[in-house]
């Protein structure tokens, strides 16, 4: 969804695994992007399921002192799959996931962590992004019931 909405402002400024759409791509891609272009701010947008696959890589970002920022869309669900189950008339099956305290996780892997429950809180969390010196994990709380209206 973010891929459909994001407006790229210059070439080579977006990395996205379109096609295969592999989960777990965002965090290592962000780390590699920052290593390659330390002059540019790097922001990753990832689902909570995808983040769970690669979250501990943030320890590397912290060890290397890379100020990447990761926004995790925390909806406690493998929601892309759940929506497909829903449209096929099935109940949610093996798609609900337990929430994680991502602020605590951030601290455990040497990163800054902040929780955002509203768009305004997210904006505040991302203020001064380009000047950051430490990696940041933002737990962006999403209510999945709102998706139905959007699809
Ligand atoms: C490595 C990998 N395994 C499985 C899939 C199939 N798949 C596509 S979307 C999805 C759920 C993604 O969940 P999450 O990252 O929480 O994002 P959400 O859809 O909830 O925003 C799955 C399992 C995939 N794309 N990549
Ligand atoms: Mg999710």
JSON list of C-alpha atoms and ligand atoms in Angstrom, two decimals:
[
{"chain": "A", "resi": 1, "resn": "UNK", "atom": "CA", "xyz": [0.00, 0.00, 0.00]},
{"chain": "A", "resi": 2, "resn": "UNK", "atom": "CA", "xyz": [2.84, 2.35, 0.86]},
{"chain": "A", "resi": 3, "resn": "UNK", "atom": "CA", "xyz": [4.40, 1.45, -2.48]},
{"chain": "A", "resi": 4, "resn": "UNK", "atom": "CA", "xyz": [1.28, 2.57, -4.27]},
{"chain": "A", "resi": 5, "resn": "UNK", "atom": "CA", "xyz": [1.05, 5.87, -2.43]},
{"chain": "A", "resi": 6, "resn": "UNK", "atom": "CA", "xyz": [4.71, 6.91, -2.16]},
{"chain": "A", "resi": 7, "resn": "UNK", "atom": "CA", "xyz": [5.77, 9.78, -4.41]},
{"chain": "A", "resi": 8, "resn": "UNK", "atom": "CA", "xyz": [9.43, 9.39, -5.37]},
{"chain": "A", "resi": 9, "resn": "UNK", "atom": "CA", "xyz": [11.11, 12.75, -5.84]},
{"chain": "A", "resi": 10, "resn": "UNK", "atom": "CA", "xyz": [14.32, 11.57, -7.51]},
{"chain": "A", "resi": 11, "resn": "UNK", "atom": "CA", "xyz": [15.74, 8.48, -9.21]},
{"chain": "A", "resi": 12, "resn": "UNK", "atom": "CA", "xyz": [17.32, 5.73, -7.06]},
{"chain": "A", "resi": 13, "resn": "UNK", "atom": "CA", "xyz": [15.55, 6.96, -3.94]},
{"chain": "A", "resi": 14, "resn": "UNK", "atom": "CA", "xyz": [13.18, 4.00, -3.39]},
{"chain": "A", "resi": 15, "resn": "UNK", "atom": "CA", "xyz": [14.02, 0.34, -2.79]},
{"chain": "A", "resi": 16, "resn": "UNK", "atom": "CA", "xyz": [11.07, -2.06, -2.98]},
{"chain": "A", "resi": 17, "resn": "UNK", "atom": "CA", "xyz": [10.91, -5.81, -3.65]},
{"chain": "A", "resi": 18, "resn": "UNK", "atom": "CA", "xyz": [8.08, -5.46, -6.17]},
{"chain": "A", "resi": 19, "resn": "UNK", "atom": "CA", "xyz": [7.04, -8.67, -7.86]},
{"chain": "A", "resi": 20, "resn": "UNK", "atom": "CA", "xyz": [8.31, -11.23, -5.36]},
{"chain": "A", "resi": 21, "resn": "UNK", "atom": "CA", "xyz": [7.32, -8.83, -2.56]},
{"chain": "A", "resi": 22, "resn": "UNK", "atom": "CA", "xyz": [9.57, -10.61, -0.08]},
{"chain": "A", "resi": 23, "resn": "UNK", "atom": "CA", "xyz": [8.88, -9.91, 3.56]},
{"chain": "A", "resi": 24, "resn": "UNK", "atom": "CA", "xyz": [11.96, -9.20, 5.68]},
{"chain": "A", "resi": 25, "resn": "UNK", "atom": "CA", "xyz": [13.50, -7.02, 2.95]},
{"chain": "A", "resi": 26, "resn": "UNK", "atom": "CA", "xyz": [13.00, -3.57, 4.44]},
{"chain": "A", "resi": 27, "resn": "UNK", "atom": "CA", "xyz": [15.36, -3.62, 7.42]},
{"chain": "A", "resi": 28, "resn": "UNK", "atom": "CA", "xyz": [18.45, -5.10, 5.72]},
{"chain": "A", "resi": 29, "resn": "UNK", "atom": "CA", "xyz": [17.76, -2.97, 2.63]},
{"chain": "A", "resi": 30, "resn": "UNK", "atom": "CA", "xyz": [17.69, 0.15, 4.78]},
{"chain": "A", "resi": 31, "resn": "UNK", "atom": "CA", "xyz": [20.97, -0.81, 6.45]},
{"chain": "A", "resi": 32, "resn": "UNK", "atom": "CA", "xyz": [22.60, -1.49, 3.08]},
{"chain": "A", "resi": 33, "resn": "UNK", "atom": "CA", "xyz": [21.23, 1.77, 1.67]},
{"chain": "A", "resi": 34, "resn": "UNK", "atom": "CA", "xyz": [22.66, 3.80, 4.52]},
{"chain": "A", "resi": 35, "resn": "UNK", "atom": "CA", "xyz": [26.03, 2.03, 4.25]},
{"chain": "A", "resi": 36, "resn": "UNK", "atom": "CA", "xyz": [26.08, 2.80, 0.53]},
{"chain": "A", "resi": 37, "resn": "UNK", "atom": "CA", "xyz": [24.84, 6.39, 0.77]},
{"chain": "A", "resi": 38, "resn": "UNK", "atom": "CA", "xyz": [25.75, 7.74, 4.25]},
{"chain": "A", "resi": 39, "resn": "UNK", "atom": "CA", "xyz": [24.95, 11.24, 2.99]},
{"chain": "A", "resi": 40, "resn": "UNK", "atom": "CA", "xyz": [21.22, 10.52, 2.65]},
{"chain": "A", "resi": 41, "resn": "UNK", "atom": "CA", "xyz": [18.56, 9.89, 5.30]},
{"chain": "A", "resi": 42, "resn": "UNK", "atom": "CA", "xyz": [17.07, 6.38, 5.13]},
{"chain": "A", "resi": 43, "resn": "UNK", "atom": "CA", "xyz": [13.56, 5.41, 6.18]},
{"chain": "A", "resi": 44, "resn": "UNK", "atom": "CA", "xyz": [12.06, 1.91, 5.98]},
{"chain": "A", "resi": 45, "resn": "UNK", "atom": "CA", "xyz": [8.30, 1.25, 5.98]},
{"chain": "A", "resi": 46, "resn": "UNK", "atom": "CA", "xyz": [7.56, -2.33, 7.05]},
{"chain": "A", "resi": 47, "resn": "UNK", "atom": "CA", "xyz": [4.69, -4.50, 8.33]},
{"chain": "A", "resi": 48, "resn": "UNK", "atom": "CA", "xyz": [4.90, -6.01, 11.79]},
{"chain": "A", "resi": 49, "resn": "UNK", "atom": "CA", "xyz": [5.06, -9.52, 10.29]},
{"chain": "A", "resi": 50, "resn": "UNK", "atom": "CA", "xyz": [7.91, -8.55, 7.98]},
{"chain": "A", "resi": 51, "resn": "UNK", "atom": "CA", "xyz": [9.68, -6.71, 10.77]},
{"chain": "A", "resi": 52, "resn": "UNK", "atom": "CA", "xyz": [9.51, -9.81, 12.99]},
{"chain": "A", "resi": 53, "resn": "UNK", "atom": "CA", "xyz": [11.54, -11.69, 10.35]},
{"chain": "A", "resi": 54, "resn": "UNK", "atom": "CA", "xyz": [14.48, -9.28, 10.45]},
{"chain": "A", "resi": 55, "resn": "UNK", "atom": "CA", "xyz": [14.12, -7.19, 13.62]},
{"chain": "A", "resi": 56, "resn": "UNK", "atom": "CA", "xyz": [17.36, -8.34, 15.22]},
{"chain": "A", "resi": 57, "resn": "UNK", "atom": "CA", "xyz": [19.27, -6.87, 12.26]},
{"chain": "A", "resi": 58, "resn": "UNK", "atom": "CA", "xyz": [18.65, -3.54, 14.00]},
{"chain": "A", "resi": 59, "resn": "UNK", "atom": "CA", "xyz": [21.42, -4.60, 16.39]},
{"chain": "A", "resi": 60, "resn": "UNK", "atom": "CA", "xyz": [23.79, -4.32, 13.43]},
{"chain": "A", "resi": 61, "resn": "UNK", "atom": "CA", "xyz": [22.49, -0.85, 12.60]},
{"chain": "A", "resi": 62, "resn": "UNK", "atom": "CA", "xyz": [23.18, 0.10, 16.20]},
{"chain": "A", "resi": 63, "resn": "UNK", "atom": "CA", "xyz": [26.65, -1.53, 16.29]},
{"chain": "A", "resi": 64, "resn": "UNK", "atom": "CA", "xyz": [27.62, 0.25, 13.08]},
{"chain": "A", "resi": 65, "resn": "UNK", "atom": "CA", "xyz": [26.15, 3.55, 14.31]},
{"chain": "A", "resi": 66, "resn": "UNK", "atom": "CA", "xyz": [23.81, 3.81, 11.31]},
{"chain": "A", "resi": 67, "resn": "UNK", "atom": "CA", "xyz": [20.94, 6.22, 11.88]},
{"chain": "A", "resi": 68, "resn": "UNK", "atom": "CA", "xyz": [18.32, 4.34, 9.86]},
{"chain": "A", "resi": 69, "resn": "UNK", "atom": "CA", "xyz": [14.68, 4.84, 10.83]},
{"chain": "A", "resi": 70, "resn": "UNK", "atom": "CA", "xyz": [12.18, 1.98, 10.61]},
{"chain": "A", "resi": 71, "resn": "UNK", "atom": "CA", "xyz": [8.44, 2.63, 10.81]},
{"chain": "A", "resi": 72, "resn": "UNK", "atom": "CA", "xyz": [6.61, -0.59, 11.69]},
{"chain": "A", "resi": 73, "resn": "UNK", "atom": "CA", "xyz": [2.92, -0.73, 10.77]},
{"chain": "A", "resi": 74, "resn": "UNK", "atom": "CA", "xyz": [1.81, -2.60, 13.89]},
{"chain": "A", "resi": 75, "resn": "UNK", "atom": "CA", "xyz": [-1.61, -4.12, 13.20]},
{"chain": "A", "resi": 76, "resn": "UNK", "atom": "CA", "xyz": [-1.02, -7.47, 14.98]},
{"chain": "A", "resi": 77, "resn": "UNK", "atom": "CA", "xyz": [-1.80, -9.24, 11.74]},
{"chain": "A", "resi": 78, "resn": "UNK", "atom": "CA", "xyz": [-0.38, -10.73, 8.54]},
{"chain": "A", "resi": 79, "resn": "UNK", "atom": "CA", "xyz": [-3.02, -8.51, 7.12]},
{"chain": "A", "resi": 80, "resn": "UNK", "atom": "CA", "xyz": [-2.41, -8.78, 3.39]},
{"chain": "A", "resi": 81, "resn": "UNK", "atom": "CA", "xyz": [-3.16, -12.50, 3.75]},
{"chain": "A", "resi": 82, "resn": "UNK", "atom": "CA", "xyz": [-6.04, -11.93, 6.16]},
{"chain": "A", "resi": 83, "resn": "UNK", "atom": "CA", "xyz": [-7.72, -9.61, 3.62]},
{"chain": "A", "resi": 84, "resn": "UNK", "atom": "CA", "xyz": [-7.47, -12.32, 0.99]},
{"chain": "A", "resi": 85, "resn": "UNK", "atom": "CA", "xyz": [-8.96, -14.86, 3.39]},
{"chain": "A", "resi": 86, "resn": "UNK", "atom": "CA", "xyz": [-11.73, -12.40, 4.09]},
{"chain": "A", "resi": 87, "resn": "UNK", "atom": "CA", "xyz": [-12.51, -11.77, 0.42]},
{"chain": "A", "resi": 88, "resn": "UNK", "atom": "CA", "xyz": [-12.64, -15.54, -0.16]},
{"chain": "A", "resi": 89, "resn": "UNK", "atom": "CA", "xyz": [-15.18, -15.84, 2.66]},
{"chain": "A", "resi": 90, "resn": "UNK", "atom": "CA", "xyz": [-12.85, -17.52, 5.17]},
{"chain": "A", "resi": 91, "resn": "UNK", "atom": "CA", "xyz": [-12.38, -16.52, 8.81]},
{"chain": "A", "resi": 92, "resn": "UNK", "atom": "CA", "xyz": [-8.92, -15.21, 9.81]},
{"chain": "A", "resi": 93, "resn": "UNK", "atom": "CA", "xyz": [-6.75, -18.34, 9.93]},
{"chain": "A", "resi": 94, "resn": "UNK", "atom": "CA", "xyz": [-3.18, -18.25, 11.30]},
{"chain": "A", "resi": 95, "resn": "UNK", "atom": "CA", "xyz": [-2.90, -14.59, 10.37]},
{"chain": "A", "resi": 96, "resn": "UNK", "atom": "CA", "xyz": [-3.32, -12.93, 13.75]},
{"chain": "A", "resi": 97, "resn": "UNK", "atom": "CA", "xyz": [-0.02, -12.30, 15.51]},
{"chain": "A", "resi": 98, "resn": "UNK", "atom": "CA", "xyz": [0.65, -11.23, 19.06]},
{"chain": "A", "resi": 99, "resn": "UNK", "atom": "CA", "xyz": [1.75, -7.64, 19.42]},
{"chain": "A", "resi": 100, "resn": "UNK", "atom": "CA", "xyz": [5.30, -6.92, 20.51]},
{"chain": "A", "resi": 101, "resn": "UNK", "atom": "CA", "xyz": [6.51, -4.04, 22.63]},
{"chain": "A", "resi": 102, "resn": "UNK", "atom": "CA", "xyz": [8.72, -2.51, 19.95]},
{"chain": "A", "resi": 103, "resn": "UNK", "atom": "CA", "xyz": [9.90, 0.29, 22.22]},
{"chain": "A", "resi": 104, "resn": "UNK", "atom": "CA", "xyz": [11.31, -2.34, 24.60]},
{"chain": "A", "resi": 105, "resn": "UNK", "atom": "CA", "xyz": [12.73, -4.25, 21.63]},
{"chain": "A", "resi": 106, "resn": "UNK", "atom": "CA", "xyz": [14.41, -1.09, 20.36]},
{"chain": "A", "resi": 107, "resn": "UNK", "atom": "CA", "xyz": [16.07, -0.56, 23.71]},
{"chain": "A", "resi": 108, "resn": "UNK", "atom": "CA", "xyz": [17.23, -4.19, 23.80]},
{"chain": "A", "resi": 109, "resn": "UNK", "atom": "CA", "xyz": [19.02, -3.84, 20.46]},
{"chain": "A", "resi": 110, "resn": "UNK", "atom": "CA", "xyz": [20.59, -0.46, 21.19]},
{"chain": "A", "resi": 111, "resn": "UNK", "atom": "CA", "xyz": [18.16, 1.67, 19.19]},
{"chain": "A", "resi": 112, "resn": "UNK", "atom": "CA", "xyz": [15.81, 4.50, 20.06]},
{"chain": "A", "resi": 113, "resn": "UNK", "atom": "CA", "xyz": [12.15, 3.45, 20.15]},
{"chain": "A", "resi": 114, "resn": "UNK", "atom": "CA", "xyz": [8.89, 5.36, 20.12]},
{"chain": "A", "resi": 115, "resn": "UNK", "atom": "CA", "xyz": [5.23, 4.40, 19.87]},
{"chain": "A", "resi": 116, "resn": "UNK", "atom": "CA", "xyz": [2.83, 6.43, 17.69]},
{"chain": "A", "resi": 117, "resn": "UNK", "atom": "CA", "xyz": [-0.94, 5.99, 18.01]},
{"chain": "A", "resi": 118, "resn": "UNK", "atom": "CA", "xyz": [-1.98, 8.86, 15.73]},
{"chain": "A", "resi": 119, "resn": "UNK", "atom": "CA", "xyz": [-0.74, 10.45, 12.50]},
{"chain": "A", "resi": 120, "resn": "UNK", "atom": "CA", "xyz": [0.29, 13.51, 14.54]},
{"chain": "A", "resi": 121, "resn": "UNK", "atom": "CA", "xyz": [2.36, 11.33, 16.89]},
{"chain": "A", "resi": 122, "resn": "UNK", "atom": "CA", "xyz": [4.00, 9.72, 13.87]},
{"chain": "A", "resi": 123, "resn": "UNK", "atom": "CA", "xyz": [4.87, 13.11, 12.42]},
{"chain": "A", "resi": 124, "resn": "UNK", "atom": "CA", "xyz": [6.37, 14.11, 15.74]},
{"chain": "A", "resi": 125, "resn": "UNK", "atom": "CA", "xyz": [8.37, 10.87, 15.93]},
{"chain": "A", "resi": 126, "resn": "UNK", "atom": "CA", "xyz": [9.82, 11.53, 12.48]},
{"chain": "A", "resi": 127, "resn": "UNK", "atom": "CA", "xyz": [10.66, 15.19, 13.04]},
{"chain": "A", "resi": 128, "resn": "UNK", "atom": "CA", "xyz": [14.37, 15.87, 12.54]},
{"chain": "A", "resi": 129, "resn": "UNK", "atom": "CA", "xyz": [14.86, 12.56, 10.76]},
{"chain": "A", "resi": 130, "resn": "UNK", "atom": "CA", "xyz": [17.74, 13.78, 8.58]},
{"chain": "A", "resi": 131, "resn": "UNK", "atom": "CA", "xyz": [19.72, 14.96, 11.62]},
{"chain": "A", "resi": 132, "resn": "UNK", "atom": "CA", "xyz": [19.42, 11.71, 13.60]},
{"chain": "A", "resi": 133, "resn": "UNK", "atom": "CA", "xyz": [22.61, 10.02, 14.80]},
{"chain": "A", "resi": 134, "resn": "UNK", "atom": "CA", "xyz": [21.08, 6.80, 16.18]},
{"chain": "A", "resi": 135, "resn": "UNK", "atom": "CA", "xyz": [18.81, 4.13, 14.67]},
{"chain": "A", "resi": 136, "resn": "UNK", "atom": "CA", "xyz": [15.12, 4.55, 15.47]},
{"chain": "A", "resi": 137, "resn": "UNK", "atom": "CA", "xyz": [12.24, 2.08, 15.54]},
{"chain": "A", "resi": 138, "resn": "UNK", "atom": "CA", "xyz": [8.75, 3.59, 15.42]},
{"chain": "A", "resi": 139, "resn": "UNK", "atom": "CA", "xyz": [5.86, 1.36, 16.50]},
{"chain": "A", "resi": 140, "resn": "UNK", "atom": "CA", "xyz": [3.03, 2.87, 14.43]},
{"chain": "A", "resi": 141, "resn": "UNK", "atom": "CA", "xyz": [-0.17, 1.40, 15.88]},
{"chain": "A", "resi": 142, "resn": "UNK", "atom": "CA", "xyz": [-2.74, 0.65, 13.19]},
{"chain": "A", "resi": 143, "resn": "UNK", "atom": "CA", "xyz": [-6.35, -0.47, 13.69]},
{"chain": "A", "resi": 144, "resn": "UNK", "atom": "CA", "xyz": [-6.86, -3.10, 10.96]},
{"chain": "A", "resi": 145, "resn": "UNK", "atom": "CA", "xyz": [-10.65, -2.66, 10.95]},
{"chain": "A", "resi": 146, "resn": "UNK", "atom": "CA", "xyz": [-10.15, 0.55, 8.98]},
{"chain": "A", "resi": 147, "resn": "UNK", "atom": "CA", "xyz": [-8.61, -1.36, 6.03]},
{"chain": "A", "resi": 148, "resn": "UNK", "atom": "CA", "xyz": [-11.99, -2.70, 4.91]},
{"chain": "A", "resi": 149, "resn": "UNK", "atom": "CA", "xyz": [-13.10, 0.80, 4.03]},
{"chain": "A", "resi": 150, "resn": "UNK", "atom": "CA", "xyz": [-9.96, 1.35, 1.94]},
{"chain": "A", "resi": 151, "resn": "UNK", "atom": "CA", "xyz": [-10.03, -1.81, -0.21]},
{"chain": "B", "resi": 1, "resn": "LIG", "atom": "C1", "xyz": [9.18, -14.13, 2.80]},
{"chain": "B", "resi": 1, "resn": "LIG", "atom": "C2", "xyz": [7.70, -14.04, 2.55]},
{"chain": "B", "resi": 1, "resn": "LIG", "atom": "N1", "xyz": [6.87, -14.96, 3.11]},
{"chain": "B", "resi": 1, "resn": "LIG", "atom": "C3", "xyz": [5.55, -14.90, 2.88]},
{"chain": "B", "resi": 1, "resn": "LIG", "atom": "C4", "xyz": [5.02, -13.93, 2.07]},
{"chain": "B", "resi": 1, "resn": "LIG", "atom": "C5", "xyz": [3.53, -13.90, 1.80]},
{"chain": "B", "resi": 1, "resn": "LIG", "atom": "N2", "xyz": [2.92, -12.72, 2.41]},
{"chain": "B", "resi": 1, "resn": "LIG", "atom": "C6", "xyz": [2.62, -11.61, 1.70]},
{"chain": "B", "resi": 1, "resn": "LIG", "atom": "S1", "xyz": [2.02, -10.37, 2.65]},
{"chain": "B", "resi": 1, "resn": "LIG", "atom": "C7", "xyz": [2.13, -11.33, 4.06]},
{"chain": "B", "resi": 1, "resn": "LIG", "atom": "C8", "xyz": [1.73, -10.76, 5.38]},
{"chain": "B", "resi": 1, "resn": "LIG", "atom": "C9", "xyz": [2.51, -9.50, 5.70]},
{"chain": "B", "resi": 1, "resn": "LIG", "atom": "O1", "xyz": [2.27, -9.12, 7.04]},
{"chain": "B", "resi": 1, "resn": "LIG", "atom": "P1", "xyz": [2.86, -7.78, 7.61]},
{"chain": "B", "resi": 1, "resn": "LIG", "atom": "O2", "xyz": [4.30, -7.68, 7.31]},
{"chain": "B", "resi": 1, "resn": "LIG", "atom": "O3", "xyz": [2.44, -7.68, 9.02]},
{"chain": "B", "resi": 1, "resn": "LIG", "atom": "O4", "xyz": [2.15, -6.65, 6.72]},
{"chain": "B", "resi": 1, "resn": "LIG", "atom": "P2", "xyz": [0.57, -6.27, 6.70]},
{"chain": "B", "resi": 1, "resn": "LIG", "atom": "O5", "xyz": [0.00, -7.00, 5.50]},
{"chain": "B", "resi": 1, "resn": "LIG", "atom": "O6", "xyz": [-0.05, -6.69, 7.99]},
{"chain": "B", "resi": 1, "resn": "LIG", "atom": "O7", "xyz": [0.59, -4.78, 6.52]},
{"chain": "B", "resi": 1, "resn": "LIG", "atom": "C10", "xyz": [2.61, -12.61, 3.76]},
{"chain": "B", "resi": 1, "resn": "LIG", "atom": "C11", "xyz": [2.78, -13.71, 4.74]},
{"chain": "B", "resi": 1, "resn": "LIG", "atom": "C12", "xyz": [5.92, -12.98, 1.50]},
{"chain": "B", "resi": 1, "resn": "LIG", "atom": "N3", "xyz": [5.49, -11.99, 0.72]},
{"chain": "B", "resi": 1, "resn": "LIG", "atom": "N4", "xyz": [7.25, -13.06, 1.75]},
{"chain": "B", "resi": 2, "resn": "LIG", "atom": "MG1", "xyz": [0.82, -6.58, 9.88]}
]
